[in-house]
Short mmCIF file of C-alpha atoms and ligand atoms in Angstrom, two decimals:
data_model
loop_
_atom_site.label_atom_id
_atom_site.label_comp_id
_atom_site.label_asym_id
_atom_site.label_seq_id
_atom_site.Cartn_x
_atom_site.Cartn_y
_atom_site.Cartn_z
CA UNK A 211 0.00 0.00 0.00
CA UNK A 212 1.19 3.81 -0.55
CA UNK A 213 1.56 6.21 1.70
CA UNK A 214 -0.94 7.93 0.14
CA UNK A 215 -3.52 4.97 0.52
CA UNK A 216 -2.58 4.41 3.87
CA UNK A 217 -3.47 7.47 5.07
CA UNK A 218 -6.86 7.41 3.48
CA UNK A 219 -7.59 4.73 4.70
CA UNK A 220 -6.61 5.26 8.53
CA UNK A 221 -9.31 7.67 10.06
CA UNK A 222 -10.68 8.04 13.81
CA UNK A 223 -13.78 6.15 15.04
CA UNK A 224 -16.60 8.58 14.49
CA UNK A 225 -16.92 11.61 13.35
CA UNK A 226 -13.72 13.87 12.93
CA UNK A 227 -14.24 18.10 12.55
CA UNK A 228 -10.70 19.48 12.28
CA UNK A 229 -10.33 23.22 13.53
CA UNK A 230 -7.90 25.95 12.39
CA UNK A 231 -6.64 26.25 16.11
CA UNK A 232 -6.88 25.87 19.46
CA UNK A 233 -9.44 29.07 20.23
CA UNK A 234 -11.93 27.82 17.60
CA UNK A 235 -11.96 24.34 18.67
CA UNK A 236 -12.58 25.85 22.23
CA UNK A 237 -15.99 27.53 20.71
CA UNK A 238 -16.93 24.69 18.70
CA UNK A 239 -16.86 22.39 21.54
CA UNK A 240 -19.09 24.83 23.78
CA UNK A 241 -21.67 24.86 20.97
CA UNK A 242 -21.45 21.13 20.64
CA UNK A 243 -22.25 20.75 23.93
CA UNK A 244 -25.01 23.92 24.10
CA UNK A 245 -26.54 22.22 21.48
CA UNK A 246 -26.53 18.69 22.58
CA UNK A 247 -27.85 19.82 25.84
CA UNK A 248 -30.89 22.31 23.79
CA UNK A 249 -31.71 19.39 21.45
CA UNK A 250 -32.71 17.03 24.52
CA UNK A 251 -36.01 17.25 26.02
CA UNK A 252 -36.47 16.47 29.89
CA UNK A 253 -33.46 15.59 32.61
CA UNK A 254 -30.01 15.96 31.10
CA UNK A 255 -26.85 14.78 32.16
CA UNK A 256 -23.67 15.83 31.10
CA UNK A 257 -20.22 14.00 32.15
CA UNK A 258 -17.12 16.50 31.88
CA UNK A 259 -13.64 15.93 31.52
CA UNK A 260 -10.66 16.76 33.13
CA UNK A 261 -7.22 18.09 31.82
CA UNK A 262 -6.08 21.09 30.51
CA UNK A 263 -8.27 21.03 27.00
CA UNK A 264 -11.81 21.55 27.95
CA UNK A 265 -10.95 24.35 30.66
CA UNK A 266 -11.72 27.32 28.15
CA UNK A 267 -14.58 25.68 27.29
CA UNK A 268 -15.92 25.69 30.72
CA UNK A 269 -14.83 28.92 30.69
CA UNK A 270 -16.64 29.80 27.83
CA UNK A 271 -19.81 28.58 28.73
CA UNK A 272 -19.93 30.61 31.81
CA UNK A 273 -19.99 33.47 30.23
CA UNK A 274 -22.68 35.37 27.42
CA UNK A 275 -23.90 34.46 25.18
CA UNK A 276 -23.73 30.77 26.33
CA UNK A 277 -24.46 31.64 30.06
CA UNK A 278 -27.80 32.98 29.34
CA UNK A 279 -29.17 30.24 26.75
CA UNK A 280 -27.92 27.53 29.13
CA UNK A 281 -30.94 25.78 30.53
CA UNK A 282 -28.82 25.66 34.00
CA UNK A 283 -31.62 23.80 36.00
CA UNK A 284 -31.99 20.87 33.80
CA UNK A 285 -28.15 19.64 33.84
CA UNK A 286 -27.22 17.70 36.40
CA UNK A 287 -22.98 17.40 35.84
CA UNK A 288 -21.00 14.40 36.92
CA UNK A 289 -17.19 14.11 36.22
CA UNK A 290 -15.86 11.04 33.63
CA UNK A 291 -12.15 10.60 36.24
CA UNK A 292 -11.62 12.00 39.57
CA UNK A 293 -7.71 12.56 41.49
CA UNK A 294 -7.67 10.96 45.00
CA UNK A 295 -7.45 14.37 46.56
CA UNK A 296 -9.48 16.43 48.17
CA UNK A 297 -12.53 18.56 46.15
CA UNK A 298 -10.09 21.90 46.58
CA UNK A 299 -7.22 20.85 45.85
CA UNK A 300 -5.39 22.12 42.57
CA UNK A 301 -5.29 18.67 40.82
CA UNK A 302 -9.04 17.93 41.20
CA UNK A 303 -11.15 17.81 38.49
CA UNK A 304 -14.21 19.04 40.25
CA UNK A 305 -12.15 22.08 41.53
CA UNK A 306 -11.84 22.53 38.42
CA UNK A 307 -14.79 22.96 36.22
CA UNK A 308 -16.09 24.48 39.68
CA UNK A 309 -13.60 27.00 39.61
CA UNK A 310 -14.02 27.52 35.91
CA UNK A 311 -17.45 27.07 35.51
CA UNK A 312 -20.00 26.00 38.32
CA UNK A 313 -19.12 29.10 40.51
CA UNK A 314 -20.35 31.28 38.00
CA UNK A 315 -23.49 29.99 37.10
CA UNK A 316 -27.36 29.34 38.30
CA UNK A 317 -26.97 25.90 38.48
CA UNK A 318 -28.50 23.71 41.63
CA UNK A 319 -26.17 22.13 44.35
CA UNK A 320 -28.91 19.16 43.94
CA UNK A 321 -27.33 18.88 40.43
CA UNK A 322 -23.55 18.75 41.07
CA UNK A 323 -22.25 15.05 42.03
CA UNK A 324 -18.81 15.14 42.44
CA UNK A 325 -16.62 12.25 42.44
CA UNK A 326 -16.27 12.07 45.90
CA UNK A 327 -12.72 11.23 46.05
CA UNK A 328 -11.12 12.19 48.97
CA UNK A 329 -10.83 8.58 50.12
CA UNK A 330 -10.22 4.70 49.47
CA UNK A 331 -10.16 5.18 45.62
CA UNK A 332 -12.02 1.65 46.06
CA UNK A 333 -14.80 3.41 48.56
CA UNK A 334 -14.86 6.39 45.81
CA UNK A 335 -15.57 3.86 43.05
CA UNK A 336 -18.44 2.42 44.88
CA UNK A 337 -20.47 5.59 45.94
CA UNK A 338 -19.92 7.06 42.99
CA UNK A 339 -21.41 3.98 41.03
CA UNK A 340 -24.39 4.24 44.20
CA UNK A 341 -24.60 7.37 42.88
CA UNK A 342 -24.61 6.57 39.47
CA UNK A 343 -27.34 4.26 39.71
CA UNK A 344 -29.47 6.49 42.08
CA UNK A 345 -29.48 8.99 39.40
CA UNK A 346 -30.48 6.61 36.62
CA UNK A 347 -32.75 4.98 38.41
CA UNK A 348 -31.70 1.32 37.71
CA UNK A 349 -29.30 -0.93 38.28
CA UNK A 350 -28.30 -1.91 34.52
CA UNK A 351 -27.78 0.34 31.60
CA UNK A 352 -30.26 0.14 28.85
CA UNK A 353 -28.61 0.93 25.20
CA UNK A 354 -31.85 2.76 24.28
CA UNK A 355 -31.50 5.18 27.60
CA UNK A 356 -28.32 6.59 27.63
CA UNK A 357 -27.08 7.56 30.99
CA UNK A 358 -25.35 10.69 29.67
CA UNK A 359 -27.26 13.06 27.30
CA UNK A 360 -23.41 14.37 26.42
CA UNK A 361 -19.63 13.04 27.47
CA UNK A 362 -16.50 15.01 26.93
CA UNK A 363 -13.60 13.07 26.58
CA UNK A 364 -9.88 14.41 26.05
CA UNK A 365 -6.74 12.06 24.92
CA UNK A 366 -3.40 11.65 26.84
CA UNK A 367 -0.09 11.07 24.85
CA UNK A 368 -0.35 7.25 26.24
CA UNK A 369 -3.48 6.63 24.81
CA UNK A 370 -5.50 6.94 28.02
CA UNK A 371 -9.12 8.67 28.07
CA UNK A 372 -10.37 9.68 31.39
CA UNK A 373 -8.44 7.49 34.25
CA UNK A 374 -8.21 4.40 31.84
CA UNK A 375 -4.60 4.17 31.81
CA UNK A 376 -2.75 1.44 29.21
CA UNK A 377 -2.51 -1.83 31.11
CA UNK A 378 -4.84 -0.94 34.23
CA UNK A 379 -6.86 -3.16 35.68
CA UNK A 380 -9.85 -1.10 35.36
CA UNK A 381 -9.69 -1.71 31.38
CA UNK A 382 -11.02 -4.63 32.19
CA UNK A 383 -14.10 -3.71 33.99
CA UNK A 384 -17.35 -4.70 32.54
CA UNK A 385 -19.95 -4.94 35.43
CA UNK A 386 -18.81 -1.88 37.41
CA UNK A 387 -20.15 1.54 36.33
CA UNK A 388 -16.34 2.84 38.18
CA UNK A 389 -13.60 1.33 39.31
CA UNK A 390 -9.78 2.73 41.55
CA UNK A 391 -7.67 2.91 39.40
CA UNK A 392 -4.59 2.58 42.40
CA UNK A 393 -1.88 2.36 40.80
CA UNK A 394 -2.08 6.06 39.29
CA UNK A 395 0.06 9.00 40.05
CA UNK A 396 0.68 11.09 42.18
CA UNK A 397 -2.01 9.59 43.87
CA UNK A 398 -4.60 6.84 42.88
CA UNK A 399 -8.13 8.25 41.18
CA UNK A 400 -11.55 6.71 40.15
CA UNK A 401 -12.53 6.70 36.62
CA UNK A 402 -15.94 5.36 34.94
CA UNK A 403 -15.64 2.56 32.85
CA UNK A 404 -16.10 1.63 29.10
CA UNK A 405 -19.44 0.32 30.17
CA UNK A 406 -20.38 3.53 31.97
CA UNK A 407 -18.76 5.84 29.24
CA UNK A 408 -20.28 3.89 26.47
CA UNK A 409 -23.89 4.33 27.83
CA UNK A 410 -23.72 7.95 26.16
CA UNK A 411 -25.98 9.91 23.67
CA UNK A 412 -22.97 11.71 22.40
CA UNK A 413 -19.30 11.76 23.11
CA UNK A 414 -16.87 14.52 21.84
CA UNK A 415 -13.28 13.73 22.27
CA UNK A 416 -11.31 17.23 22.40
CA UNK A 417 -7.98 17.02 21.36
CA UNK A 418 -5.47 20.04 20.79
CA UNK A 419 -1.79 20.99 19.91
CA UNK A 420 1.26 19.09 18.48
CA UNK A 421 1.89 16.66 21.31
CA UNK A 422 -1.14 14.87 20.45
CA UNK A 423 -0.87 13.70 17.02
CA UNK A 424 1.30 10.62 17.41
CA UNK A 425 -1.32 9.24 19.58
CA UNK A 426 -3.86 10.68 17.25
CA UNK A 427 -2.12 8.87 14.51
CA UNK A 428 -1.97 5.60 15.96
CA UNK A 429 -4.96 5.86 16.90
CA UNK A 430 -6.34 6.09 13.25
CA UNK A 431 -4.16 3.16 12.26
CA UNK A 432 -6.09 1.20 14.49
CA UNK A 433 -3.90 0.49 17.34
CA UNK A 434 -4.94 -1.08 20.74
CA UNK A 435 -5.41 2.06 23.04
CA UNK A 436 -7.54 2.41 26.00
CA UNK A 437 -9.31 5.34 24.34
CA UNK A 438 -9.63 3.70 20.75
CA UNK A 439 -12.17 1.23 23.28
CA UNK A 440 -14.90 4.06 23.61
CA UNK A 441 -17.82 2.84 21.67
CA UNK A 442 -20.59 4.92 22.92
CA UNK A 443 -24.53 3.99 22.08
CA UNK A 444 -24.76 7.17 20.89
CA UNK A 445 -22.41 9.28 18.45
CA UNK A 446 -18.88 9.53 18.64
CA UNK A 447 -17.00 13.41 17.32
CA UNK A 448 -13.43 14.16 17.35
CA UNK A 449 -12.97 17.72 17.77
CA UNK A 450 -9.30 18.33 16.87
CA UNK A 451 -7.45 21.71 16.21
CA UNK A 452 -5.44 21.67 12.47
CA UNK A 453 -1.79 20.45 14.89
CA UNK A 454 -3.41 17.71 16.48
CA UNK A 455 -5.14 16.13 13.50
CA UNK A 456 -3.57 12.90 11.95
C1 LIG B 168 -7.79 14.14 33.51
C2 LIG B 168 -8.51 13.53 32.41
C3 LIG B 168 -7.70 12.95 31.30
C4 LIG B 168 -7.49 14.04 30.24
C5 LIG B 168 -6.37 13.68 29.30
C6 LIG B 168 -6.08 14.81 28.36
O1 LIG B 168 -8.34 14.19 34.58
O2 LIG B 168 -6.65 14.59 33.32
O3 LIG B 168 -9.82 13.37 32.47
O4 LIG B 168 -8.20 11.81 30.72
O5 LIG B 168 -8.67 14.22 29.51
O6 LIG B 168 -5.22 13.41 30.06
O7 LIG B 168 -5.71 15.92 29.10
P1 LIG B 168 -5.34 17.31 28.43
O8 LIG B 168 -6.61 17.86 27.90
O9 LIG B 168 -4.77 18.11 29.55
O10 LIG B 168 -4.36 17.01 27.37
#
């Protein structure tokens, strides 16, 4: 095979919109999500990501236009990975999108659920899934009622999407909705799991910048990656800036 044919025929699972740069990708992202979230009738859930790629677009959303078309008292928010640390500290995820985003909007405590990490990553796995399951109202997913009305996903250089680091243990997780993942560092962290992630409207992977396209391009040469086994019931869309893309 060429080169040429080779790269035609590599391409990432789902649907792939390629950005001129980092700021645009930002803005398409927040009206992905704006729209996923005003296209849904009834209770909405959205599950957030942490890392440094969707933080402007938390940022964004808090502010006009997208602050005041939000429907704020619909979403309830829930977080895809969680550090073992507690919810203030500077690596936490919810500190985070709090920080960037919940603080500065009219949304209800009732429909914030942290990860609530700041224990036994085990213990953390297990309330959360509680939790989980409270919210959903069952104890098994159905593929034609998505937990998630929208995910946001990023990609590490390793291949990992939320906690599901290469060779974990919690890769292998098919029952559990979370799972520790204890081997992580600095500290350990809880992270959903494919089933959990999979059970998803819509998923939008955000990836930006230079660092990310040898993953990106393995990726679309089908290689075995923890994030290349994200297979949502919903849609799957790549949101990469023009440095990332393969
Ligand atoms: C986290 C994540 C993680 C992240 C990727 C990409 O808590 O860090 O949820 O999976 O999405 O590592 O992070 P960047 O966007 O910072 O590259």
């Amino acid at each position: 095979m060429t080169v040429a044919a080779a790269r035609a025929k590599a391409s990432l699972p789902g649907r792939c919109i390629v950005l001129a740069d980092a700021e645009i990708l930002v803005r398409h992202a927040a009206a992905w999500l704006l729209n996923r979230v005003l296209s849904t009738p009834g209770r909405i859930a959205v599950c957030v990501a942490g890392g440094e790629t969707p933080r402007p677009v938390y940022e964004l959303l808090a502010h006009s236009p997208y602050r005041d078309c939000f429907p704020w008292d619909q979403v309830h928010w829930f977080w895809g990975d969680e550090r073992c640390v507690p919810p203030d500290h500077p690596r936490s995820n919810f500190a985070m999108v709090r920080a960037a985003l919940l603080d500065h909007v009219p949304v209800p405590s009732t429909k914030i659920h942290p990860i609530p990490a700041n224990q036994q990553p085990e213990r953390a796995a297990a309330m959360y899934e509680s939790e989980l399951k409270r919210f959903y109202g069952a104890n098994a997913l159905a593929p034609d009622r998505p937990l998630f009305t929208a995910t946001l996903l990023g990609v590490g250089t390793n291949g990992h999407t939320a906690s599901l680091f290469p060779g974990s243990g919690a890769l292998r997780e098919s029952t559990h909705w979370a799972a520790a993942v204890p081997e992580a560092t600095p500290e350990p962290r809880v992270t959903l799991t494919y089933p959990a992630l999979d059970s998803s409207a819509a998923v939008a992977f955000l990836a930006s910048g230079a660092a990310k396209r040898p993953i990106l391009d393995r990726l679309a040469r089908g290689d075995d990656l923890p994030v290349a086994h994200i297979h949502p019931v919903g849609s799957t869309t790549w949101l990469l800036d023009r440095d990332a893309a393969p």
